[in-house]
Coordinates of C-alpha atoms in Angstrom, one line a residue:
X237 CA 126.6 70.0 196.4
X238 CA 127.6 71.2 192.9
X239 CA 125.5 74.3 193.4
X240 CA 127.3 75.0 196.7
X241 CA 130.7 74.5 195.0
X242 CA 129.8 76.9 192.2
X243 CA 128.5 79.5 194.7
X244 CA 131.7 79.2 196.6
X245 CA 133.8 79.6 193.4
X246 CA 131.8 82.7 192.5
X247 CA 132.2 84.1 196.0
X248 CA 136.0 83.4 195.9
X249 CA 136.2 85.1 192.4
X250 CA 134.3 88.2 193.8
X251 CA 136.7 88.4 196.7
X252 CA 139.8 88.1 194.3
X253 CA 138.4 90.9 192.1
X254 CA 137.9 93.1 195.1
X255 CA 141.5 92.5 196.0
X256 CA 142.7 93.3 192.4
X257 CA 143.8 89.7 191.9
X258 CA 143.2 87.2 189.0
X259 CA 140.5 84.7 190.1
X260 CA 142.2 81.6 191.4
X261 CA 140.0 79.3 189.3
X262 CA 140.7 81.1 186.1
X263 CA 144.5 81.1 186.8
X264 CA 144.4 77.3 187.6
X265 CA 142.4 76.6 184.4
X266 CA 144.5 78.6 182.0
X267 CA 148.0 78.3 183.5
X268 CA 148.1 74.5 183.8
X269 CA 151.6 73.3 184.7
X270 CA 153.3 71.4 181.8
X271 CA 155.2 68.2 182.2
X272 CA 158.7 67.8 180.7
X273 CA 158.5 67.2 176.9
X274 CA 160.1 63.9 176.0
X275 CA 163.1 63.7 173.7
X276 CA 161.5 64.7 170.4
X277 CA 162.5 67.1 167.5
X278 CA 161.3 70.7 167.6
X279 CA 159.1 72.1 164.9
X280 CA 160.9 74.1 162.2
X281 CA 160.7 74.7 158.4
X282 CA 163.1 75.5 155.6
X283 CA 164.7 79.0 155.7
X284 CA 164.9 80.5 152.1
X285 CA 167.4 83.0 153.5
X286 CA 169.9 80.2 153.0
X287 CA 169.2 80.0 149.3
X288 CA 167.4 77.4 147.2
X289 CA 168.5 73.9 147.9
X290 CA 165.8 71.4 146.9
X291 CA 167.5 68.5 148.6
X292 CA 167.6 70.4 151.9
X293 CA 164.1 71.6 151.4
X294 CA 162.7 68.1 151.1
X295 CA 164.8 67.0 154.1
X296 CA 163.2 69.8 156.1
X297 CA 159.7 68.4 155.7
X298 CA 160.2 65.9 158.5
X299 CA 160.1 68.8 161.1
X300 CA 157.4 70.9 159.6
X301 CA 154.4 68.9 161.0
X302 CA 151.2 67.5 159.7
X303 CA 151.5 65.6 156.4
X304 CA 154.9 67.1 155.7
X305 CA 156.2 65.1 158.7
X306 CA 154.6 62.0 157.3
X307 CA 156.4 62.6 154.0
X308 CA 159.7 62.8 155.9
X309 CA 158.8 59.6 157.7
X310 CA 158.0 57.9 154.3
X311 CA 161.5 58.9 153.0
X312 CA 163.1 57.4 156.1
X313 CA 161.1 54.1 155.7
X314 CA 161.9 53.7 152.0
X315 CA 165.6 54.4 152.7
X316 CA 165.5 51.6 155.3
X317 CA 164.2 49.3 152.6
X318 CA 167.0 50.3 150.2
X319 CA 169.8 50.2 152.8
X320 CA 168.9 46.9 154.6
X321 CA 171.2 43.9 154.0
X322 CA 171.0 40.5 155.6
X323 CA 174.5 41.1 157.0
X324 CA 172.8 43.7 159.3
X325 CA 171.2 40.8 161.1
X326 CA 172.9 38.2 163.4
X327 CA 173.1 34.7 161.9
X328 CA 170.3 32.5 163.4
X329 CA 170.3 28.8 164.0
X330 CA 168.0 28.1 161.1
X331 CA 169.5 30.7 158.8
X332 CA 170.1 29.2 155.3
X333 CA 172.6 31.9 154.2
X334 CA 175.7 32.0 156.3
X335 CA 178.4 33.2 153.8
X336 CA 179.3 36.8 154.7
X337 CA 179.5 38.0 151.1
X338 CA 176.2 36.5 150.2
X339 CA 174.6 38.1 153.3
X340 CA 176.0 41.5 152.2
X341 CA 174.4 41.0 148.8
X342 CA 171.0 39.9 150.1
X343 CA 168.6 42.9 150.0
X344 CA 165.1 43.7 151.1
X345 CA 162.4 42.6 148.6
X346 CA 160.5 45.7 147.6
X347 CA 156.9 45.4 146.5
X348 CA 155.6 48.4 144.5
X349 CA 151.8 48.8 143.9
X350 CA 150.0 51.6 142.1
X351 CA 146.7 52.4 140.5
X352 CA 146.1 52.9 136.8
X353 CA 145.7 56.7 136.9
X354 CA 149.4 57.1 137.9
X355 CA 150.4 55.4 134.6
X356 CA 148.0 57.7 132.8
X357 CA 149.7 60.7 134.4
X358 CA 153.3 61.8 134.2
X359 CA 154.1 59.5 137.1
X360 CA 154.7 56.8 134.4
X361 CA 158.2 58.2 133.7
X362 CA 159.1 58.0 137.5
X363 CA 157.8 54.5 137.8
X364 CA 159.7 53.5 134.7
X365 CA 162.9 54.8 136.2
X366 CA 162.4 52.5 139.2
X367 CA 161.9 49.5 137.0
X368 CA 164.6 50.4 134.4
X369 CA 167.2 50.4 137.2
X370 CA 165.9 47.4 139.1
X371 CA 165.1 49.4 142.2
X372 CA 162.0 47.4 142.9
X373 CA 161.5 43.6 142.9
X374 CA 157.8 43.0 142.5
X375 CA 155.0 45.1 140.9
X376 CA 151.3 45.0 141.3
X377 CA 148.8 47.1 139.4
X378 CA 145.4 47.2 137.8
X379 CA 144.3 46.4 134.2
X380 CA 144.4 50.1 133.4
X381 CA 147.9 50.3 134.9
X382 CA 149.0 47.8 132.2
X383 CA 147.2 49.0 129.1
X384 CA 147.8 52.7 129.6
X385 CA 151.5 52.1 129.5
X386 CA 151.3 50.4 126.1
X387 CA 148.8 52.8 124.7
X388 CA 151.2 55.7 125.5
X389 CA 153.8 53.9 123.3
X390 CA 151.3 54.1 120.4
X391 CA 149.7 57.6 120.9
X392 CA 149.9 60.4 123.5
X393 CA 147.7 61.3 126.4
X394 CA 146.8 65.0 126.6
X395 CA 146.2 67.5 129.4
X396 CA 142.6 68.7 129.7
X397 CA 140.5 70.0 132.6
X398 CA 138.5 68.5 135.5
X399 CA 135.5 70.7 134.5
X400 CA 135.1 69.6 130.8
X401 CA 131.6 68.4 129.9
X402 CA 131.3 64.7 129.8
X403 CA 128.5 64.9 127.3
X404 CA 130.6 67.1 124.9
X405 CA 133.6 64.9 125.3
X406 CA 131.6 61.7 124.5
X407 CA 130.3 63.3 121.3
X408 CA 133.9 64.1 120.3
X409 CA 135.2 60.6 121.1
X410 CA 137.4 61.8 124.0
X411 CA 137.8 60.0 127.3
X412 CA 138.6 62.0 130.5
X413 CA 140.8 60.7 133.3
X414 CA 140.6 63.5 135.8
X415 CA 142.1 66.4 133.9
X416 CA 143.7 64.2 131.3
X417 CA 142.2 63.4 127.9
X418 CA 142.7 60.1 125.9
X419 CA 141.3 60.0 122.4
X420 CA 139.2 56.9 121.7
X421 CA 141.4 56.3 118.6
X422 CA 144.2 55.5 121.0
X423 CA 142.3 52.4 122.1
X424 CA 141.6 51.4 118.5
X425 CA 145.4 51.5 117.9
X426 CA 145.8 49.4 121.0
X427 CA 143.4 46.8 119.7
X428 CA 145.2 46.7 116.3
X429 CA 148.5 46.1 118.1
X430 CA 147.2 43.6 120.6
X431 CA 145.0 41.3 118.5
X432 CA 147.9 39.6 116.6
X433 CA 149.6 39.0 119.9
X434 CA 146.5 37.3 121.3
X435 CA 146.3 35.2 118.2
X436 CA 150.0 34.2 118.7
X437 CA 149.4 33.4 122.4
X438 CA 146.4 31.2 121.6
X439 CA 148.5 29.4 119.0
X440 CA 151.2 28.7 121.5
X441 CA 148.7 27.6 124.1
X442 CA 147.2 25.1 121.7
X443 CA 150.5 23.9 120.1
X444 CA 152.9 24.0 123.0
X445 CA 150.6 23.8 126.0
X446 CA 151.7 27.3 127.2
X447 CA 149.8 28.4 130.3
X448 CA 149.2 32.1 130.2
X449 CA 149.1 33.8 133.6
X450 CA 148.5 37.6 133.7
X451 CA 152.2 38.1 134.7
X452 CA 153.4 36.0 131.8
X453 CA 151.0 37.9 129.4
X454 CA 152.4 41.2 130.7
X455 CA 156.0 40.1 130.1
X456 CA 155.0 39.1 126.6
X457 CA 153.4 42.4 125.9
X458 CA 156.6 44.2 127.3
X459 CA 158.7 42.1 124.9
X460 CA 156.5 42.8 121.9
X461 CA 156.2 46.6 122.5
X462 CA 160.0 46.8 122.3
X463 CA 159.9 50.5 123.5
X464 CA 162.3 51.8 126.2
X465 CA 159.7 54.4 127.2
X466 CA 157.5 51.5 128.5
X467 CA 157.5 50.5 132.2
X468 CA 156.7 46.9 131.2
X469 CA 159.4 46.7 128.5
X470 CA 161.9 47.2 131.3
X471 CA 160.0 44.7 133.6
X472 CA 160.4 42.1 130.9
X473 CA 164.0 43.0 130.2
X474 CA 164.9 43.0 133.9
X475 CA 162.7 40.0 134.7
X476 CA 160.7 41.8 137.3
X477 CA 157.3 40.1 137.8
X478 CA 154.2 42.3 137.3
X479 CA 151.0 40.9 138.9
X480 CA 147.6 42.2 137.8
X481 CA 144.8 40.3 139.6
X482 CA 142.2 42.4 137.7
X483 CA 143.7 42.2 134.2
X484 CA 140.3 41.9 132.5
X485 CA 139.0 45.0 134.2
X486 CA 139.6 47.5 131.4
X487 CA 140.6 47.7 127.7
X488 CA 142.7 44.5 127.9
X489 CA 139.5 42.8 129.1
X490 CA 137.6 44.3 126.2
X491 CA 140.2 43.0 123.7
X492 CA 140.0 39.5 125.3
X493 CA 136.2 39.7 125.1
X494 CA 136.2 40.6 121.4
X495 CA 138.9 38.1 120.7
X496 CA 136.8 35.3 122.3
X497 CA 134.3 35.8 119.4
X498 CA 136.9 36.2 116.6
X499 CA 139.3 33.4 117.7
X500 CA 138.0 31.7 120.8
X501 CA 139.9 29.5 123.2
X502 CA 142.5 31.7 125.0
X503 CA 142.7 30.8 128.7
X504 CA 144.2 33.1 131.4
X505 CA 145.2 31.4 134.6
X506 CA 145.1 33.6 137.7
X507 CA 145.9 30.7 140.1
X508 CA 149.5 30.6 138.9
X509 CA 150.0 34.3 139.7
X510 CA 148.6 34.0 143.3
X511 CA 151.2 31.4 143.9
X512 CA 153.9 33.6 142.3
X513 CA 153.2 36.8 144.4
X514 CA 152.7 34.8 147.6
X515 CA 156.0 32.9 147.1
X516 CA 157.8 36.2 146.4
X517 CA 156.8 37.3 149.9
X518 CA 157.6 34.0 151.5
X519 CA 161.1 33.9 150.0
X520 CA 161.9 37.5 151.1
X521 CA 164.4 37.8 153.9
X522 CA 163.0 41.3 154.5
X523 CA 159.9 42.7 152.9
X524 CA 159.0 46.3 152.1
X525 CA 155.7 47.6 150.6
X526 CA 155.2 50.9 148.8
X527 CA 151.5 51.2 147.9
X528 CA 150.3 54.2 145.8
X529 CA 146.6 54.4 145.9
X530 CA 144.1 51.9 147.2
X531 CA 141.7 49.1 146.1
X532 CA 142.9 45.8 144.8
X533 CA 146.5 46.8 144.4
X534 CA 146.7 47.7 148.1
X535 CA 145.1 44.6 149.4
X536 CA 146.7 42.1 147.0
X537 CA 150.3 43.0 148.1
X538 CA 149.3 43.2 151.8
X539 CA 147.7 39.8 151.6
X540 CA 150.8 38.3 150.0
X541 CA 152.8 39.6 152.9
X542 CA 150.4 37.9 155.3
X543 CA 152.0 34.6 154.1
X544 CA 155.2 35.7 155.9
X545 CA 153.5 37.1 159.0
X546 CA 153.7 40.7 157.6
X547 CA 155.9 43.1 155.8
X548 CA 158.9 44.7 157.7
X549 CA 158.6 48.1 156.1
X550 CA 155.5 49.8 154.7
X551 CA 154.5 53.1 153.1
X552 CA 150.9 53.8 152.1
X553 CA 150.1 57.0 150.1
X554 CA 146.5 57.8 149.3
X555 CA 143.7 60.3 150.1
X556 CA 141.2 57.7 151.6
X557 CA 140.0 57.8 155.2
X558 CA 139.0 54.8 157.3
X559 CA 135.6 56.0 158.6
X560 CA 133.7 53.9 155.9
X561 CA 135.6 50.7 156.7
X562 CA 137.2 50.4 153.3
X563 CA 140.5 48.7 152.8
X564 CA 141.7 51.7 150.7
X565 CA 141.3 54.0 153.7
X566 CA 142.5 51.5 156.3
X567 CA 145.5 52.7 158.3
X568 CA 148.6 50.5 158.6
X569 CA 147.6 49.6 162.2
X570 CA 144.6 47.7 160.8
X571 CA 146.9 45.7 158.6
X572 CA 149.0 44.9 161.7
X573 CA 145.8 43.4 163.2
X574 CA 145.6 41.0 160.2
X575 CA 149.2 40.0 160.3
X576 CA 149.9 41.8 157.0
X577 CA 152.4 44.2 158.6
X578 CA 154.7 42.9 161.4
X579 CA 153.9 44.1 164.9
X580 CA 157.5 45.3 165.3
X581 CA 157.3 47.5 162.1
X582 CA 156.9 51.3 162.0
X583 CA 154.7 51.8 159.0
X584 CA 153.8 55.2 157.5
X585 CA 150.6 56.5 155.9
X586 CA 150.9 59.7 154.0
X587 CA 147.5 61.3 153.3
X588 CA 148.1 62.9 149.9
X589 CA 147.5 62.8 146.2
X590 CA 150.4 60.7 144.9
X591 CA 151.5 62.9 142.0
X592 CA 152.1 65.8 144.5
X593 CA 154.5 63.9 146.8
X594 CA 155.9 60.7 145.2
X595 CA 158.4 62.5 142.9
X596 CA 159.8 64.3 146.0
X597 CA 160.1 61.0 147.8
X598 CA 161.8 59.3 144.9
X599 CA 164.3 62.2 144.7
X600 CA 165.5 61.6 148.3
X601 CA 165.3 57.8 148.2
X602 CA 165.5 55.7 145.0
X603 CA 167.1 58.4 142.8
X604 CA 169.6 59.4 145.5
X605 CA 170.4 55.7 146.1
X606 CA 170.9 54.9 142.4
X607 CA 173.3 57.8 141.7
X608 CA 175.2 57.2 144.9
X609 CA 175.7 53.5 143.9
X610 CA 176.6 54.5 140.4
X611 CA 179.2 57.0 141.6
X612 CA 180.6 54.3 144.0
X613 CA 180.9 51.8 141.1
X614 CA 182.7 54.4 138.9
X615 CA 185.1 55.2 141.7
X616 CA 185.8 51.5 142.3
X617 CA 186.4 51.0 138.5
X618 CA 188.8 53.9 138.4
X619 CA 190.6 52.6 141.5
X620 CA 190.9 49.2 139.8
X621 CA 192.3 50.7 136.6
X622 CA 194.8 52.7 138.6
X623 CA 196.0 49.6 140.5
X624 CA 196.3 47.7 137.2
X625 CA 198.3 50.5 135.6
X626 CA 200.6 50.8 138.6
X627 CA 201.2 47.1 138.7
X628 CA 202.0 47.0 134.9
X629 CA 204.3 50.0 135.3
X630 CA 206.2 48.2 138.2
X631 CA 206.6 45.1 136.1
X632 CA 207.9 47.0 133.1
X633 CA 210.2 49.3 135.2
X634 CA 213.3 47.2 134.3
X635 CA 214.8 47.3 130.8
X636 CA 214.8 43.5 130.8
X637 CA 211.1 43.3 131.4
X638 CA 210.3 45.9 128.8
X639 CA 212.5 44.0 126.2
X640 CA 210.7 40.7 127.1
X641 CA 207.3 42.4 126.5
X642 CA 208.3 43.7 123.2
X643 CA 209.1 40.2 122.0
X644 CA 205.3 39.2 122.2
X645 CA 202.2 40.9 120.7
X646 CA 200.4 40.8 124.1
X647 CA 203.4 42.1 125.9
X648 CA 203.7 45.0 123.4
X649 CA 200.0 45.8 124.0
X650 CA 200.6 45.8 127.7
X651 CA 203.7 48.0 127.3
X652 CA 201.7 50.5 125.2

C-alpha cells in the first residue's frame, strides 16, 4: 500500500512538472499553514544607533533570545523578591501579622548561595555590596567561600592563566584557581591569623560552655578581621547568618586539623546550624533563592526551603547540565518535584558562567533598588526638613513669638 502511495505521488509530481506547476506534495510539505502566534513578545536586540545606554542595553536582553532572555527573566525574578511586601497579599484567617504598617515592612527573605571560586574572583566585591547594604537575609557558601574572603584581607590574589603548568606552579609555591593565582604564603598568613582565634574559641568553650556552630565561628572571624573589604565583616556587623555545611573542606579544615594536635578539644556543632537555616525558611513569609554555582550550596538552601513547601522565587545560575543526574545540573522543575520550589512559582535557570552575568543582573536589581531607596529616603528627609522650617517660620512670624523665643536659649537656637 505504501509503494502504491509513493508511485501515485511520483506520478502526480510528474504530471505537475509537465504542466509547469510546483509538485503538490512539495508545496504542502514546505508551505505548511501557521497557526496564530499567542500573545508573546517579538525578538529584538539593542540598537546602538540610539547611543550607548548600559541600563537599556541590559533591559533589552529579555527579547534577544537564548540565554539572554533567561538573563532578562532572572532580573525580573530577583526584582519580584526585592519589591514584594506582605501588604501585597490579602490577610488570611491564620495570619499572625494584621497591622497594615507592619505588613508593609515585612519583606521577602532572600537566600544567597555561592561557591568559593566567586569569592576568589572579583565577584567578592559585588557580593560584599549585597551584604554591606543588607540586601540579602541568609548566606550559604563553602569552606573556601569563607577562607578566601579573609585571606584576601591579609594578602592579594593575582591574575594568571588557565594554561599555566601545574608542575611549575607547584615548584614555585603558587596555587591556581582557574586563571587566578594564590601564593602559598597567603595560607601561611591565614594560619598565623587564625590560630590565636581558635585558641580563644577553645578557651571560651571550656570556660563558658560556648557552643561553636559554623555560623557562629564565621561571625567571630568577621568580627576579628575588622576589615570593611570583607564580606563576613559586614555579615557580622549586620547580623546576617552565614551557613557553611562544609566548613572543614578547605584551609579552615586544615587549620582545625593542625590545631587539634597543638591544642586539642575544639568542637564544631553542625546540628545547630541545620536548625538555624531551616528555621529561617520556616519563618519566611515569602522566600527567594539566588544560587550561584552548584554542589552543596545549591542543595543546602533548596532543602531548607523544603521545610516550607518550597521557595516562592528562584534563580539558578551555573553551567551544569542535567543529563548526568547531578543536583548541580538539575533544572528548577526537578526541585519542584521535591517540594523545594513551590508549584505556583516561575523559577529561572540561566546557563552561564556567573562572573559574566551576575554583575549585570545586580546592576538592574540590587544596585538599582538600593540607590532608588537611598534617593527616596533623601527626598523624604529633605521634605521633613522643609516642613519643620516652614512650621518654625510660621510660629515666629509674629514679633511677640520672636521676642518670646529670644528670652530662652532653646528659643534663640530655633529662631536662628
